[in-house]
Amino acid sequence: MRISEICRLVYLNLIQNKFKVILTSIGIVVGSATIVLVIAIGTGSRAEVAEQFQNLNAGAIDVSYEGSSSSSDSTTATVSIGGTTISFDMGGFSMDFGGGSGGSSSSRGSSEAVTLTTDDMEDLEVFVPGLSDATISYSTTASVEGGDLSSSSYYTVAGVLDNYAEISNLTMAIGSFLTEENNDNKEKVCVLGYTTAREIFGSAYDAYDETVYIDDRPYTVSGVLSEMGTVASGISPDTAIFIPYETGIKYITGTSISPTITVIAENVNEVDTIVENIETVLADSYPNSTFSISDAGSKMEAASSSNTTLTLLLYSMSAIVFVVGGIGIMNVLFVSVKERTNEIGILKALGCSRRDILLEFLLEASCISFIGAVLGVLLALALTPVVEMFSVRVDLSVTAVGLALLFGVATGSIFGFYPAYKASRLVPVVALNQE
């Protein structure tokens, strides 16, 4: 039998049983839709992770205060005589011969909350080798007025140094970032995030050199950041307002802040060693306090690991769905072979070979699964807007569609082979006499 005749027989059988074809392919439909969405969500997640960390230097290490590791109810008296320090504690005493190192002193109370300062940042730069740069920042919430705002709104206000933009890989859409003179003179200037500029003034260009009122004080907009869509050191640049570090302390927060020191390792392979050195310096300055030290590389690895785990889980789900769909095709084809036994007998009596019968049923299985795969791809396209409504990034690709179609056809062919083989092995006389 010619291949064209076999294809015509397959076409007639599919057309005459449209409803059965659709029901049979439901498993493949779901499997194909799942694999398209899995790849799209996985790709979107990887892209989102990359964007979230694109403004973090791989060697960035964040240091912030957590709390006191221990406290004491006893009274401690400390007396310094020359280079000797004598501490009396509930009748006991300890002696420390020699002077301390650096500008840090262990007498900075361990039971009180620690506020990291620029002095601590400078200590780290001096005593921790292998650092290329360091900065300190904090954030708070303040009322903002001006521009197109009809009433005061609350925005994140970040106090930063002039090197913050370089360390965080921030770029300017217009204007310039804060300068060292702005901070030294405690000037009331600010840099707006891209989204903040649009919300207050309508656009980045309209915001430049305008005035906003932060806690009822006027600040001149010296620049607007380019759109980042990411988070840097706990501060989202798009929705924040950046002001000089000392300006914020003087006019907005006072000394009630919880800053984060960010240092940059020259060699990313030495981050672990640098973290240990940072812990040593801080332990010398604040002996009973606990600090949170995290590096960008670990954050990226953790996020990537979570994303990989989620993607593997979704792949497993799609594989299970494909297997279920393949079993459905196998069952339907077994029933079809049973129903069409007489037809198979007639075809064999007319001279069709086992190969022809095998090919006919195998093509039917492949066509059913292909139809299911196509419907699955269309279903995935229809579901994409729904998935995105839940703030899940979906990046559809031609590769995902191609894999869905390939796996769909492969599943139908693999699971359809055995029923097709059974049909090809039927004895013509027995098949013709089958009621």
Tab-separated table of C-alpha atoms in Angstrom:
chain	number	residue	atom	x	y	z
A	1	MET	CA	0.000	0.000	0.000
A	2	ARG	CA	1.300	3.437	-0.935
A	3	ILE	CA	2.029	5.928	1.822
A	4	SER	CA	-0.558	8.322	0.346
A	5	GLU	CA	-3.265	5.673	0.724
A	6	ILE	CA	-2.261	5.014	4.326
A	7	CYS	CA	-2.399	8.772	5.055
A	8	ARG	CA	-5.866	8.959	3.500
A	9	LEU	CA	-7.096	6.102	5.694
A	10	VAL	CA	-5.682	7.887	8.764
A	11	TYR	CA	-7.353	11.136	7.705
A	12	LEU	CA	-10.751	9.441	7.208
A	13	ASN	CA	-10.562	7.722	10.594
A	14	LEU	CA	-9.699	10.978	12.355
A	15	ILE	CA	-12.402	12.981	10.582
A	16	GLN	CA	-15.070	10.397	11.374
A	17	ASN	CA	-14.151	10.406	15.070
A	18	LYS	CA	-13.484	14.072	15.820
A	19	PHE	CA	-14.922	14.017	19.320
A	20	LYS	CA	-12.969	10.907	20.263
A	21	VAL	CA	-9.756	12.467	18.906
A	22	ILE	CA	-10.243	15.574	21.043
A	23	LEU	CA	-11.031	13.582	24.186
A	24	THR	CA	-8.085	11.282	23.565
A	25	SER	CA	-5.700	14.192	23.170
A	26	ILE	CA	-6.727	16.038	26.356
A	27	GLY	CA	-3.739	14.657	28.252
A	28	ILE	CA	-1.397	15.819	25.500
A	29	VAL	CA	-3.133	19.216	25.433
A	30	VAL	CA	-2.501	19.727	29.135
A	31	GLY	CA	1.042	18.388	28.872
A	32	SER	CA	1.956	20.667	25.959
A	33	ALA	CA	0.438	23.711	27.635
A	34	THR	CA	2.333	22.852	30.804
A	35	ILE	CA	5.705	22.466	29.123
A	36	VAL	CA	5.305	25.755	27.207
A	37	LEU	CA	4.404	27.614	30.396
A	38	VAL	CA	7.119	25.837	32.397
A	39	ILE	CA	9.840	26.927	29.978
A	40	ALA	CA	8.355	30.421	29.715
A	41	ILE	CA	8.093	30.842	33.491
A	42	GLY	CA	11.563	29.377	34.017
A	43	THR	CA	13.067	31.722	31.420
A	44	GLY	CA	11.173	34.653	32.896
A	45	SER	CA	12.323	33.785	36.415
A	46	ARG	CA	15.958	33.561	35.348
A	47	ALA	CA	15.688	36.903	33.575
A	48	GLU	CA	14.029	38.439	36.622
A	49	VAL	CA	16.741	37.132	38.936
A	50	ALA	CA	19.392	38.540	36.604
A	51	GLU	CA	17.638	41.913	36.547
A	52	GLN	CA	17.209	41.961	40.312
A	53	PHE	CA	20.957	41.647	40.742
A	54	GLN	CA	22.160	43.560	37.705
A	55	ASN	CA	22.849	46.637	39.833
A	56	LEU	CA	24.737	44.664	42.474
A	57	ASN	CA	28.446	44.180	42.136
A	58	ALA	CA	29.308	40.475	42.418
A	59	GLY	CA	31.804	41.398	45.137
A	60	ALA	CA	29.357	43.528	47.147
A	61	ILE	CA	29.054	42.685	50.847
A	62	ASP	CA	26.333	44.245	53.007
A	63	VAL	CA	26.839	44.731	56.749
A	64	SER	CA	23.990	45.699	59.078
A	65	TYR	CA	23.339	45.517	62.803
A	66	GLU	CA	21.104	42.718	64.135
A	67	GLY	CA	21.241	43.058	67.910
A	68	SER	CA	23.160	42.297	71.071
A	69	SER	CA	24.223	38.704	71.510
A	70	SER	CA	24.246	39.021	75.293
A	71	SER	CA	23.467	41.520	78.015
A	72	SER	CA	24.498	41.906	81.591
A	73	ASP	CA	22.519	43.090	84.592
A	74	SER	CA	25.658	43.672	86.644
A	75	THR	CA	27.395	46.982	87.105
A	76	THR	CA	30.755	47.333	85.448
A	77	ALA	CA	33.305	50.004	86.313
A	78	THR	CA	36.254	50.671	84.048
A	79	VAL	CA	39.382	52.583	85.080
A	80	SER	CA	42.223	53.381	82.687
A	81	ILE	CA	45.691	54.085	84.102
A	82	GLY	CA	48.290	54.722	81.430
A	83	GLY	CA	48.155	51.771	79.051
A	84	THR	CA	46.362	49.543	81.603
A	85	THR	CA	42.589	49.068	81.689
A	86	ILE	CA	41.041	47.553	84.843
A	87	SER	CA	37.373	46.477	84.737
A	88	PHE	CA	35.507	45.636	87.960
A	89	ASP	CA	32.401	43.468	87.631
A	90	MET	CA	30.495	42.298	90.755
A	91	GLY	CA	33.630	41.874	92.756
A	92	GLY	CA	35.751	40.497	89.928
A	93	PHE	CA	38.126	42.379	87.713
A	94	SER	CA	40.039	41.963	84.509
A	95	MET	CA	43.171	43.688	83.304
A	96	ASP	CA	44.106	44.618	79.751
A	97	PHE	CA	47.675	45.753	79.197
A	98	GLY	CA	48.411	47.798	76.091
A	99	GLY	CA	46.403	50.143	73.938
A	100	GLY	CA	43.567	49.344	71.574
A	101	SER	CA	43.845	49.324	67.803
A	102	GLY	CA	42.253	51.665	65.322
A	103	GLY	CA	39.525	54.052	66.341
A	104	SER	CA	37.282	51.336	67.778
A	105	SER	CA	36.945	50.621	71.466
A	106	SER	CA	35.408	47.598	73.128
A	107	SER	CA	33.831	49.916	75.666
A	108	ARG	CA	31.127	50.831	73.157
A	109	GLY	CA	28.265	49.372	75.142
A	110	SER	CA	27.159	45.905	74.172
A	111	SER	CA	23.694	46.206	75.739
A	112	GLU	CA	22.785	49.288	73.723
A	113	ALA	CA	21.620	49.305	70.127
A	114	VAL	CA	24.499	49.810	67.724
A	115	THR	CA	24.287	52.417	65.001
A	116	LEU	CA	26.910	51.907	62.344
A	117	THR	CA	28.598	55.111	61.250
A	118	THR	CA	30.962	56.425	58.624
A	119	ASP	CA	33.751	55.812	61.169
A	120	ASP	CA	32.908	52.087	61.114
A	121	MET	CA	32.949	52.174	57.327
A	122	GLU	CA	36.392	53.792	57.401
A	123	ASP	CA	37.583	51.192	59.937
A	124	LEU	CA	36.626	48.436	57.526
A	125	GLU	CA	38.431	50.178	54.669
A	126	VAL	CA	41.576	50.478	56.794
A	127	PHE	CA	41.669	47.146	58.621
A	128	VAL	CA	40.114	44.795	56.060
A	129	PRO	CA	42.466	44.103	53.140
A	130	GLY	CA	41.170	43.431	49.646
A	131	LEU	CA	38.430	46.096	49.502
A	132	SER	CA	38.143	48.356	46.483
A	133	ASP	CA	35.393	50.663	47.782
A	134	ALA	CA	32.912	51.147	50.600
A	135	THR	CA	29.767	53.165	51.242
A	136	ILE	CA	27.068	53.517	53.865
A	137	SER	CA	23.353	54.109	53.402
A	138	TYR	CA	20.034	54.045	55.210
A	139	SER	CA	16.413	54.446	54.237
A	140	THR	CA	13.291	55.852	55.836
A	141	THR	CA	9.808	56.951	54.807
A	142	ALA	CA	8.935	60.639	54.549
A	143	SER	CA	6.096	62.751	53.236
A	144	VAL	CA	6.711	64.345	49.849
A	145	GLU	CA	4.909	67.225	48.142
A	146	GLY	CA	5.374	69.133	44.926
A	147	GLY	CA	5.019	68.751	41.189
A	148	ASP	CA	1.730	67.180	40.098
A	149	LEU	CA	0.936	65.734	43.524
A	150	SER	CA	-2.404	67.005	44.784
A	151	SER	CA	-1.555	66.047	48.355
A	152	SER	CA	1.424	64.786	50.302
A	153	SER	CA	2.498	61.229	49.535
A	154	TYR	CA	4.933	58.959	51.293
A	155	TYR	CA	8.075	57.769	49.553
A	156	THR	CA	11.211	55.879	50.512
A	157	VAL	CA	13.968	58.404	51.188
A	158	ALA	CA	17.518	57.034	51.185
A	159	GLY	CA	20.506	58.774	52.694
A	160	VAL	CA	23.582	57.859	50.648
A	161	LEU	CA	27.128	58.953	49.901
A	162	ASP	CA	28.393	60.185	46.549
A	163	ASN	CA	29.863	56.766	45.588
A	164	TYR	CA	26.578	54.903	46.108
A	165	ALA	CA	25.574	55.185	42.443
A	166	GLU	CA	28.875	53.727	41.233
A	167	ILE	CA	28.819	50.866	43.734
A	168	SER	CA	25.188	50.022	42.927
A	169	ASN	CA	25.682	50.439	39.145
A	170	LEU	CA	23.020	53.141	38.921
A	171	THR	CA	22.906	55.288	35.798
A	172	MET	CA	21.454	58.739	35.300
A	173	ALA	CA	18.658	59.501	32.856
A	174	ILE	CA	19.295	63.202	33.302
A	175	GLY	CA	21.363	65.397	35.580
A	176	SER	CA	24.019	64.189	38.013
A	177	PHE	CA	24.156	62.144	41.187
A	178	LEU	CA	24.880	63.522	44.632
A	179	THR	CA	28.376	64.851	45.277
A	180	GLU	CA	30.740	64.812	48.249
A	181	GLU	CA	30.211	68.580	48.653
A	182	ASN	CA	26.433	68.034	48.892
A	183	ASN	CA	27.031	65.708	51.821
A	184	ASP	CA	29.714	67.770	53.559
A	185	ASN	CA	27.602	70.928	53.385
A	186	LYS	CA	24.360	69.074	54.233
A	187	GLU	CA	22.721	70.587	51.152
A	188	LYS	CA	19.046	70.019	50.432
A	189	VAL	CA	19.374	68.350	47.040
A	190	CYS	CA	17.962	65.024	45.871
A	191	VAL	CA	17.993	62.497	43.063
A	192	LEU	CA	14.672	60.911	42.084
A	193	GLY	CA	14.078	57.347	40.981
A	194	TYR	CA	12.575	56.961	37.512
A	195	THR	CA	9.120	55.912	38.722
A	196	THR	CA	9.088	58.551	41.457
A	197	ALA	CA	9.932	61.284	38.929
A	198	ARG	CA	7.066	60.210	36.673
A	199	GLU	CA	4.591	60.066	39.549
A	200	ILE	CA	5.507	63.501	40.872
A	201	PHE	CA	6.353	65.465	37.714
A	202	GLY	CA	5.087	63.353	34.822
A	203	SER	CA	8.507	62.564	33.355
A	204	ALA	CA	12.195	62.473	34.201
A	205	TYR	CA	12.946	65.557	32.112
A	206	ASP	CA	10.180	67.607	33.723
A	207	ALA	CA	11.543	66.681	37.162
A	208	TYR	CA	15.100	67.889	36.533
A	209	ASP	CA	16.049	71.058	38.439
A	210	GLU	CA	12.578	71.290	39.989
A	211	THR	CA	11.763	71.420	43.696
A	212	VAL	CA	10.153	68.793	45.893
A	213	TYR	CA	9.230	69.198	49.532
A	214	ILE	CA	10.397	66.412	51.826
A	215	ASP	CA	9.001	66.778	55.335
A	216	ASP	CA	8.013	70.340	54.371
A	217	ARG	CA	11.567	71.330	53.386
A	218	PRO	CA	12.460	72.217	49.770
A	219	TYR	CA	14.939	70.000	47.921
A	220	THR	CA	16.292	70.714	44.464
A	221	VAL	CA	16.209	67.768	42.045
A	222	SER	CA	19.783	67.447	40.762
A	223	GLY	CA	19.052	64.414	38.620
A	224	VAL	CA	16.812	61.455	37.797
A	225	LEU	CA	17.958	57.825	37.621
A	226	SER	CA	17.413	55.616	34.610
A	227	GLU	CA	14.734	52.964	35.007
A	228	MET	CA	16.202	49.929	36.785
A	229	GLY	CA	13.268	47.748	37.841
A	230	THR	CA	15.468	46.165	40.491
A	231	VAL	CA	16.445	46.303	44.126
A	232	ALA	CA	19.891	47.410	45.241
A	233	SER	CA	21.042	46.882	48.827
A	234	GLY	CA	17.471	46.777	50.086
A	235	ILE	CA	16.519	50.041	48.324
A	236	SER	CA	14.432	50.031	45.153
A	237	PRO	CA	15.977	52.817	43.043
A	238	ASP	CA	12.945	53.315	40.798
A	239	THR	CA	10.647	54.298	43.653
A	240	ALA	CA	13.123	56.014	45.995
A	241	ILE	CA	14.402	59.516	46.585
A	242	PHE	CA	18.130	59.801	47.277
A	243	ILE	CA	19.499	62.593	49.460
A	244	PRO	CA	22.966	63.244	50.959
A	245	TYR	CA	23.710	61.040	53.952
A	246	GLU	CA	24.335	63.873	56.433
A	247	THR	CA	21.433	65.938	55.101
A	248	GLY	CA	19.003	63.171	55.953
A	249	ILE	CA	20.392	62.817	59.477
A	250	LYS	CA	20.141	66.578	60.052
A	251	TYR	CA	16.683	67.255	58.651
A	252	ILE	CA	14.734	63.969	58.541
A	253	THR	CA	15.876	61.024	60.647
A	254	GLY	CA	18.146	62.399	63.330
A	255	THR	CA	20.417	59.706	64.701
A	256	SER	CA	17.606	57.118	64.807
A	257	ILE	CA	18.773	55.157	61.785
A	258	SER	CA	19.888	51.630	61.044
A	259	PRO	CA	22.466	52.022	58.265
A	260	THR	CA	23.930	49.374	56.011
A	261	ILE	CA	27.599	49.431	55.135
A	262	THR	CA	28.352	48.071	51.673
A	263	VAL	CA	31.918	47.134	50.784
A	264	ILE	CA	33.245	45.847	47.472
A	265	ALA	CA	35.748	42.993	47.326
A	266	GLU	CA	38.483	43.430	44.739
A	267	ASN	CA	38.507	39.685	44.104
A	268	VAL	CA	35.180	37.848	44.247
A	269	ASN	CA	37.031	34.635	45.068
A	270	GLU	CA	38.171	36.146	48.371
A	271	VAL	CA	34.714	37.169	49.605
A	272	ASP	CA	34.660	34.508	52.355
A	273	THR	CA	37.990	35.681	53.730
A	274	ILE	CA	36.865	39.309	53.636
A	275	VAL	CA	33.646	38.424	55.486
A	276	GLU	CA	35.716	36.779	58.231
A	277	ASN	CA	37.933	39.869	58.496
A	278	ILE	CA	34.866	42.107	58.687
A	279	GLU	CA	33.506	39.986	61.530
A	280	THR	CA	36.834	40.310	63.356
A	281	VAL	CA	36.924	44.113	63.042
A	282	LEU	CA	33.302	44.481	64.140
A	283	ALA	CA	33.803	42.078	67.042
A	284	ASP	CA	36.658	44.254	68.241
A	285	SER	CA	34.505	47.387	67.986
A	286	TYR	CA	31.281	45.876	69.329
A	287	PRO	CA	32.226	42.692	71.247
A	288	ASN	CA	28.730	41.489	72.188
A	289	SER	CA	26.757	42.589	69.137
A	290	THR	CA	25.543	40.526	66.227
A	291	PHE	CA	25.761	41.761	62.657
A	292	SER	CA	24.156	40.510	59.480
A	293	ILE	CA	26.758	40.101	56.752
A	294	SER	CA	25.623	38.976	53.313
A	295	ASP	CA	27.278	39.055	49.923
A	296	ALA	CA	25.669	39.502	46.520
A	297	GLY	CA	27.100	36.224	45.222
A	298	SER	CA	25.335	34.204	47.922
A	299	LYS	CA	22.090	36.046	47.250
A	300	MET	CA	22.359	35.297	43.544
A	301	GLU	CA	23.169	31.651	44.176
A	302	ALA	CA	20.243	31.285	46.575
A	303	ALA	CA	17.832	32.921	44.136
A	304	SER	CA	19.135	30.838	41.220
A	305	SER	CA	18.918	27.658	43.293
A	306	SER	CA	15.318	28.379	44.247
A	307	ASN	CA	14.480	29.125	40.626
A	308	THR	CA	16.125	25.880	39.457
A	309	THR	CA	14.232	23.844	42.050
A	310	LEU	CA	10.927	25.394	40.999
A	311	THR	CA	11.679	24.790	37.318
A	312	LEU	CA	12.562	21.120	37.940
A	313	LEU	CA	9.330	20.697	39.888
A	314	LEU	CA	7.310	22.140	37.016
A	315	TYR	CA	9.179	19.936	34.517
A	316	SER	CA	8.312	16.904	36.638
A	317	MET	CA	4.661	17.899	36.605
A	318	SER	CA	4.649	18.251	32.814
A	319	ALA	CA	6.361	14.860	32.433
A	320	ILE	CA	3.692	13.218	34.585
A	321	VAL	CA	0.948	14.864	32.534
A	322	PHE	CA	2.548	13.625	29.312
A	323	VAL	CA	2.729	10.075	30.646
A	324	VAL	CA	-0.926	10.215	31.667
A	325	GLY	CA	-1.827	11.564	28.225
A	326	GLY	CA	0.201	8.831	26.527
A	327	ILE	CA	-1.532	6.139	28.552
A	328	GLY	CA	-4.854	7.638	27.485
A	329	ILE	CA	-3.826	7.379	23.832
A	330	MET	CA	-2.706	3.772	24.348
A	331	ASN	CA	-6.021	2.785	25.920
A	332	VAL	CA	-8.075	4.436	23.175
A	333	LEU	CA	-5.998	2.768	20.464
A	334	PHE	CA	-6.426	-0.631	22.100
A	335	VAL	CA	-10.182	-0.075	22.004
A	336	SER	CA	-9.901	1.157	18.419
A	337	VAL	CA	-8.012	-1.999	17.403
A	338	LYS	CA	-10.737	-4.085	19.000
A	339	GLU	CA	-13.495	-2.159	17.209
A	340	ARG	CA	-11.734	-2.244	13.849
A	341	THR	CA	-10.657	-5.891	13.829
A	342	ASN	CA	-12.807	-6.654	10.777
A	343	GLU	CA	-11.363	-3.639	8.959
A	344	ILE	CA	-7.841	-4.875	9.699
A	345	GLY	CA	-8.800	-8.320	8.404
A	346	ILE	CA	-10.143	-6.843	5.174
A	347	LEU	CA	-7.017	-4.755	4.658
A	348	LYS	CA	-4.806	-7.780	5.186
A	349	ALA	CA	-6.978	-9.848	2.838
A	350	LEU	CA	-6.494	-7.133	0.183
A	351	GLY	CA	-2.727	-7.486	0.499
A	352	CYS	CA	-1.741	-4.976	3.153
A	353	SER	CA	1.396	-5.999	4.980
A	354	ARG	CA	2.040	-5.919	8.703
A	355	ARG	CA	4.164	-2.845	8.112
A	356	ASP	CA	1.218	-1.048	6.472
A	357	ILE	CA	-1.105	-1.810	9.404
A	358	LEU	CA	1.567	-0.834	11.927
A	359	LEU	CA	2.237	2.422	10.082
A	360	GLU	CA	-1.470	3.288	9.827
A	361	PHE	CA	-2.144	2.944	13.562
A	362	LEU	CA	1.153	4.601	14.463
A	363	LEU	CA	0.333	7.579	12.253
A	364	GLU	CA	-3.094	7.834	13.881
A	365	ALA	CA	-1.465	7.960	17.320
A	366	SER	CA	1.057	10.565	16.151
A	367	CYS	CA	-1.634	12.717	14.535
A	368	ILE	CA	-3.812	12.589	17.654
A	369	SER	CA	-0.886	13.618	19.835
A	370	PHE	CA	0.168	16.331	17.351
A	371	ILE	CA	-3.332	17.794	17.379
A	372	GLY	CA	-3.238	17.712	21.161
A	373	ALA	CA	0.176	19.415	21.189
A	374	VAL	CA	-1.045	22.203	18.902
A	375	LEU	CA	-4.140	22.738	21.058
A	376	GLY	CA	-1.884	22.741	24.114
A	377	VAL	CA	0.321	25.479	22.657
A	378	LEU	CA	-2.772	27.568	21.889
A	379	LEU	CA	-4.009	26.975	25.432
A	380	ALA	CA	-0.655	28.135	26.833
A	381	LEU	CA	-0.851	31.327	24.764
A	382	ALA	CA	-4.359	31.948	26.079
A	383	LEU	CA	-3.300	31.343	29.693
A	384	THR	CA	-0.242	33.594	29.548
A	385	PRO	CA	-2.147	36.831	30.370
A	386	VAL	CA	-3.872	35.050	33.253
A	387	VAL	CA	-0.544	33.875	34.710
A	388	GLU	CA	0.927	37.373	34.359
A	389	MET	CA	-1.964	38.758	36.410
A	390	PHE	CA	-0.405	36.988	39.415
A	391	SER	CA	2.856	38.968	38.971
A	392	VAL	CA	4.629	35.998	37.395
A	393	ARG	CA	6.952	36.881	34.544
A	394	VAL	CA	6.344	34.737	31.448
A	395	ASP	CA	8.786	34.850	28.514
A	396	LEU	CA	7.340	32.771	25.678
A	397	SER	CA	9.772	31.426	23.102
A	398	VAL	CA	9.752	29.503	19.827
A	399	THR	CA	11.968	26.888	21.491
A	400	ALA	CA	9.271	26.150	24.062
A	401	VAL	CA	6.642	25.745	21.350
A	402	GLY	CA	8.918	23.457	19.324
A	403	LEU	CA	9.692	21.277	22.361
A	404	ALA	CA	6.002	21.029	23.244
A	405	LEU	CA	5.146	19.818	19.737
A	406	LEU	CA	8.107	17.428	19.705
A	407	PHE	CA	7.278	15.892	23.078
A	408	GLY	CA	3.610	15.667	22.133
A	409	VAL	CA	4.277	13.709	18.942
A	410	ALA	CA	6.938	11.581	20.656
A	411	THR	CA	4.545	10.676	23.471
A	412	GLY	CA	1.808	9.635	21.054
A	413	SER	CA	4.217	7.600	18.938
A	414	ILE	CA	5.816	5.801	21.890
A	415	PHE	CA	2.575	4.922	23.613
A	416	GLY	CA	0.802	4.197	20.345
A	417	PHE	CA	3.405	1.731	19.111
A	418	TYR	CA	2.270	-1.285	21.122
A	419	PRO	CA	-1.422	-1.085	20.101
A	420	ALA	CA	-0.295	-0.597	16.473
A	421	TYR	CA	2.012	-3.593	16.796
A	422	LYS	CA	-0.844	-5.722	18.175
A	423	ALA	CA	-3.040	-4.670	15.252
A	424	SER	CA	-0.364	-5.609	12.727
A	425	ARG	CA	-0.018	-9.078	14.262
A	426	LEU	CA	-3.690	-10.022	13.829
A	427	VAL	CA	-4.293	-13.127	11.707
A	428	PRO	CA	-6.490	-12.188	8.683
A	429	VAL	CA	-8.874	-15.209	8.962
A	430	VAL	CA	-9.402	-14.628	12.689
A	431	ALA	CA	-9.863	-10.903	12.136
A	432	LEU	CA	-12.494	-11.427	9.413
A	433	ASN	CA	-14.465	-13.839	11.603
A	434	GLN	CA	-14.380	-11.455	14.577
A	435	GLU	CA	-17.885	-10.347	15.600
